[in-house]
Coordinates of C-alpha atoms in Angstrom, one line a residue:
X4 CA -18.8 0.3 -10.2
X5 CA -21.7 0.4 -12.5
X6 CA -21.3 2.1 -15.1
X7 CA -18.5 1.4 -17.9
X8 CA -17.4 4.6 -18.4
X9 CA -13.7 4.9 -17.1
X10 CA -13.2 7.3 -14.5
X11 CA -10.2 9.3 -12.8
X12 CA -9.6 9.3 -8.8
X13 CA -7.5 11.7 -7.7
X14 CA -6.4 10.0 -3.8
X15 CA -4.1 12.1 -1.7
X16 CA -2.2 9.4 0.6
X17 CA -2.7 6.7 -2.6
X18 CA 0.9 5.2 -2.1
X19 CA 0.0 3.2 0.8
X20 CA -2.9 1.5 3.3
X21 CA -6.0 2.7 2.4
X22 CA -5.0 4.8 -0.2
X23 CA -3.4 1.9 -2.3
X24 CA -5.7 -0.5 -1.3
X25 CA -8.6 2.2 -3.2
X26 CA -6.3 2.8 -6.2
X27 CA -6.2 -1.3 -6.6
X28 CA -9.7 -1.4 -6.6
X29 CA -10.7 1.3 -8.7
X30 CA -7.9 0.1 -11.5
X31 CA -9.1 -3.3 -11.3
X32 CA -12.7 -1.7 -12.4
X33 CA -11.0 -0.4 -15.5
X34 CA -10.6 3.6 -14.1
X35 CA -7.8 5.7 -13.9
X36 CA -6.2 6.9 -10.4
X37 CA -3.6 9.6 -9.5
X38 CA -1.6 8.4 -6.6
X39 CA -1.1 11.9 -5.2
X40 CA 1.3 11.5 -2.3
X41 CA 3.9 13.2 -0.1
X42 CA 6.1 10.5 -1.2
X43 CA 7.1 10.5 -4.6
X44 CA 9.1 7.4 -4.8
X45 CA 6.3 5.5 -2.7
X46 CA 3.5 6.8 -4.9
X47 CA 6.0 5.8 -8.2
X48 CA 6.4 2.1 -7.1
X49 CA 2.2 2.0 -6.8
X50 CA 2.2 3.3 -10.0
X51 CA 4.8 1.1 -11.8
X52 CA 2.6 -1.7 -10.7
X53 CA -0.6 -0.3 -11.4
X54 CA 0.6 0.1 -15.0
X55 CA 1.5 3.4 -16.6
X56 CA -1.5 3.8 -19.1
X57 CA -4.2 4.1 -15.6
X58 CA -1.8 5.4 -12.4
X59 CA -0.2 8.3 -12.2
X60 CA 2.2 9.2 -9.5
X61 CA 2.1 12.9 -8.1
X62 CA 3.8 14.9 -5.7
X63 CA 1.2 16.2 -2.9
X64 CA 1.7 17.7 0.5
X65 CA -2.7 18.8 1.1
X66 CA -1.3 20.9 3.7
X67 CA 0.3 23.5 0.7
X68 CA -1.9 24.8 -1.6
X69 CA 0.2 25.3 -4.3
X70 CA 1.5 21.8 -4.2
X71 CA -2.2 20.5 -4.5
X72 CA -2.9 22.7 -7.4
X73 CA 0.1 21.4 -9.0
X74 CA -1.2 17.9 -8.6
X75 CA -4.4 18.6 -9.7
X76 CA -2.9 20.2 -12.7
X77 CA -0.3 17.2 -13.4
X78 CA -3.9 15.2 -12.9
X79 CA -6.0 17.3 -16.0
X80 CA -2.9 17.4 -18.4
X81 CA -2.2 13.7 -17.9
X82 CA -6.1 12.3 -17.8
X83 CA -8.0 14.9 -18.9
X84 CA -10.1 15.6 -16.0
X85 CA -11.2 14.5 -12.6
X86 CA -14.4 12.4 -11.7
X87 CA -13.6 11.5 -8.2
X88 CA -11.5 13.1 -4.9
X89 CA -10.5 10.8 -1.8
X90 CA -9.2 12.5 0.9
X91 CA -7.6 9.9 2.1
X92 CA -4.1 11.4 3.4
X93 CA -3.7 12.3 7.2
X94 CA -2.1 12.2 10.9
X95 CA -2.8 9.7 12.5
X96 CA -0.3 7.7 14.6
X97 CA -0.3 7.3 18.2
X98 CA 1.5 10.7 19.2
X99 CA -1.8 12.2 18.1
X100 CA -3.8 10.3 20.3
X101 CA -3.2 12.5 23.6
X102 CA -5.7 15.3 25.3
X103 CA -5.7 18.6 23.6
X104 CA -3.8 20.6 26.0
X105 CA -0.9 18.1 26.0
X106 CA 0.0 19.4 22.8
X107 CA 1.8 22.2 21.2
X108 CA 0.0 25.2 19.6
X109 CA 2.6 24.0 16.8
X110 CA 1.6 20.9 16.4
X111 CA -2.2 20.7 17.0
X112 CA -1.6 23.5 13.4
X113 CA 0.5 20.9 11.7
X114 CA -2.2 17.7 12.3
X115 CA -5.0 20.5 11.2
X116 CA -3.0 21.3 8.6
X117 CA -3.4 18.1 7.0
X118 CA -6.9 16.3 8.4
X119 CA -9.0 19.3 8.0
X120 CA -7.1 22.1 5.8
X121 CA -5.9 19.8 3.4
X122 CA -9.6 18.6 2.8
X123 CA -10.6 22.0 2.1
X124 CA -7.6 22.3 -0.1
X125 CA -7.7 19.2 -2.3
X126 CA -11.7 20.2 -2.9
X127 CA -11.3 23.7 -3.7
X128 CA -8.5 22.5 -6.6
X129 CA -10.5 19.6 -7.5
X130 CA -14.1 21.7 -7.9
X131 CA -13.9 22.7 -11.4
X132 CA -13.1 19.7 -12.9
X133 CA -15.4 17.4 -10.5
X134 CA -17.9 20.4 -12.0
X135 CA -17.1 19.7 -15.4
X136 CA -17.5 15.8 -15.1
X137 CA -21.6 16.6 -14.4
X138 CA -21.4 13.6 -11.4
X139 CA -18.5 14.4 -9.7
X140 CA -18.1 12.6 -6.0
X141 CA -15.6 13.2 -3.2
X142 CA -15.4 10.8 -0.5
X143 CA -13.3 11.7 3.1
X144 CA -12.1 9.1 5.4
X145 CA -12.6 10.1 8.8
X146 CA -12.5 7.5 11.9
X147 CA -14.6 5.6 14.8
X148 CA -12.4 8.0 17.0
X149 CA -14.2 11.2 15.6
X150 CA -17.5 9.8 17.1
X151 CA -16.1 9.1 20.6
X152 CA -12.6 10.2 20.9
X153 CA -12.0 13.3 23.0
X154 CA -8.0 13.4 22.3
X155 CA -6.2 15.4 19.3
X156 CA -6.7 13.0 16.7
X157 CA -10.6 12.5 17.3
X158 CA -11.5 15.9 17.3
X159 CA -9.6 16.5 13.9
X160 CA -11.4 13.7 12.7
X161 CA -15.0 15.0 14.1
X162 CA -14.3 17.9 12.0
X163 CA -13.8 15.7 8.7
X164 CA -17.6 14.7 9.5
X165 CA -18.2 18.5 9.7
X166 CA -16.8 18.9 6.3
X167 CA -18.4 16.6 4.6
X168 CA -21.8 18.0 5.4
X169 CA -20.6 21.9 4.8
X170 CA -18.9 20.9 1.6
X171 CA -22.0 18.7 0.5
X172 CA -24.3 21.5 0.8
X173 CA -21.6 24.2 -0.7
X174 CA -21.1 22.1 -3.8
X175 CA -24.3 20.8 -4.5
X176 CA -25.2 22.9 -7.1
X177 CA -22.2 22.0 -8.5
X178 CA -23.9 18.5 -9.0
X179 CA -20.7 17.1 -6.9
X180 CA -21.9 15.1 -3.9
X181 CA -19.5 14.8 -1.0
X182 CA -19.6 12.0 1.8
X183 CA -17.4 10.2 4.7
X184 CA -16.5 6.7 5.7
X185 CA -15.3 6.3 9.3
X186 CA -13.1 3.5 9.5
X187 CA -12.4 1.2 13.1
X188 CA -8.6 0.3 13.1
X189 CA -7.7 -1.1 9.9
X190 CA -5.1 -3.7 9.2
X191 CA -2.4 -0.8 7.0
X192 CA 1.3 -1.8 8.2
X193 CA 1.2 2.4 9.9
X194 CA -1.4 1.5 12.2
X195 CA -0.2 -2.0 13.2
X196 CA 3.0 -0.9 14.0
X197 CA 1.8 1.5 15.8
X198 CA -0.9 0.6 18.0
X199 CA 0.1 -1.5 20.9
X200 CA -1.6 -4.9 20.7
X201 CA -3.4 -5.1 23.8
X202 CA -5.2 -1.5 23.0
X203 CA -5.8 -3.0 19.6
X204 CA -6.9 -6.7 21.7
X205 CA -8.8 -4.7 23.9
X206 CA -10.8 -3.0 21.2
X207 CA -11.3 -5.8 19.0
X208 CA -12.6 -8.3 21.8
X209 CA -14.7 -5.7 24.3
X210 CA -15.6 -3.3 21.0
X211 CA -16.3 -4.5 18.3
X212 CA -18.9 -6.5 17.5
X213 CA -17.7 -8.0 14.8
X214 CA -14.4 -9.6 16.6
X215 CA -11.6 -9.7 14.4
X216 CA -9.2 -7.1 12.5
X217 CA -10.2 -4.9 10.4
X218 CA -9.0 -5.2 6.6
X219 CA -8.6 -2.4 4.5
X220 CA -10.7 -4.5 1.9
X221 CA -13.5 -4.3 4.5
X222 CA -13.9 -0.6 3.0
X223 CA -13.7 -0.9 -1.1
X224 CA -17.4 -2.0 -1.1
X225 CA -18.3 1.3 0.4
X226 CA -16.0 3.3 -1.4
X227 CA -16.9 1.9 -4.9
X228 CA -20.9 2.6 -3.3
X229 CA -20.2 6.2 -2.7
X230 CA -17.8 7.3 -5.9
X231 CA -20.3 5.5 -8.2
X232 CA -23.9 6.7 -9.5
X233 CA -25.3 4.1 -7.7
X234 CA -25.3 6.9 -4.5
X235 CA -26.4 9.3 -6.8
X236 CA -29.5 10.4 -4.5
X237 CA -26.5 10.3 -1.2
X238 CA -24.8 13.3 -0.4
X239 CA -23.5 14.9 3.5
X240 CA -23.1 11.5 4.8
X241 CA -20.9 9.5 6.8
X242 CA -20.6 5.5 7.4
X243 CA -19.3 3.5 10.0
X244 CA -17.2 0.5 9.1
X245 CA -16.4 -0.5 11.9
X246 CA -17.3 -3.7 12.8
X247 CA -20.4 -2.6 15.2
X248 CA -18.6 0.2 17.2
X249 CA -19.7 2.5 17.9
X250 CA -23.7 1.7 17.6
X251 CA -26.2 4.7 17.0
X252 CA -29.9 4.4 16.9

């Protein structure tokens, strides 16, 4: 980031993947992050090794409300504020990745639960204080599969896009701007044990463009792009990192 001031990230899903892979960067540019994660021991191991005095671990499940506040809180009493919101925390293994009648009424609430409520959540707890800094930013990670997905996981992940242009223009006044990246499959040790290789072959070699795996350092230089001032005239959007899929004109 550019400017020297040190800054706090509040990252639901920080323990692991992209999460931790954000935290790293942002602590290695001298700000503080708040590992705020449905796994407490996960998120206290990150922290241990992020160093006490610029990680925080804190319980989060974005789908409760009142656990979210209580993170936040844990967040202000601890650092003082909040500069920064990454929604990074959501479902997305393969079970997700079926046609929208194949699954239950119950589950299709629990993956909205978390992709798009807990987005709405994690904002409306972080608004204040993302006020109160005078350049607040929240960033969303959304996917590839929201542009051209047509199963469960895809459409949850369209509606991330949706978000991030409704909570853009709700919190501009605020001075808080809001935006998306829309990762291809990343190299996190969830989504390589999941994915089956020869979907992941197939996607990488007929795809892609860019024909290799993705990294989950392929997306820091965007993320430190979009929390930083240097955006400061970007707000409602979404980018691709996804090695040239899918193309728009």
């Amino acid at each position: 980031m550019t400017d020297d001031r040190s800054r706090v990230a509040f990252i639901t899903g920080g323990a692991r993947g992209i999460g931790r892979t954000f935290a790293d960067a942002l602590v290695a540019d001298g700000h503080r992050v708040v590992l705020a994660d449905a796994s407490v021991p996960d998120a206290e191991i990150a922290a241990a090794e992020l160093g006490a005095d610029r990680a925080l671990a804190a319980y989060c499940d974005v789908a409760d409300e009142d656990s979210v506040r209580a993170a936040v809180d844990a967040t202000v009493d601890r650092f003082g504020g909040i500069d920064i919101l990454i929604n990074n925390a959501g479902r997305h293994l393969m079970s997700w990745s079926r046609p929208v009648t194949d699954v239950t009424t119950e589950a299709w609430r629990d993956i909205l639960d978390v992709n798009v409520l807990g987005i709405v959540n994690c904002a409306r707890a972080c608004r204040p204080h993302l006020r109160a800094a005078g350049d607040g930013a929240i960033l969303s990670v959304s996917s590839v599969s929201g542009f051209t997905s047509t199963d469960v996981y895809g459409v949850t992940k369209l509606a991330v896009r949706g978000l991030t242009v409704a909570l853009a223009k709700a919190f501009a006044d605020d001075g808080i701007r809001v935006n998306c990246l829309a990762p291809g499959p990343m190299d996190t040790a969830a989504a390589l044990a999941d994915l089956p290789d020869e979907l992941l072959t197939e996607f990488i070699e007929n795809k892609q463009l860019i024909r290799r795996q993705g990294r989950t350092a392929d997306l820091v230089g965007a993320m430190r792009f979009f929390c930083s001032p240097e955006s400061s005239f970007v707000t409602g959007e979404t980018l691709i990192v996804g090695g040239g899929f899918p193309l728009r004109v």
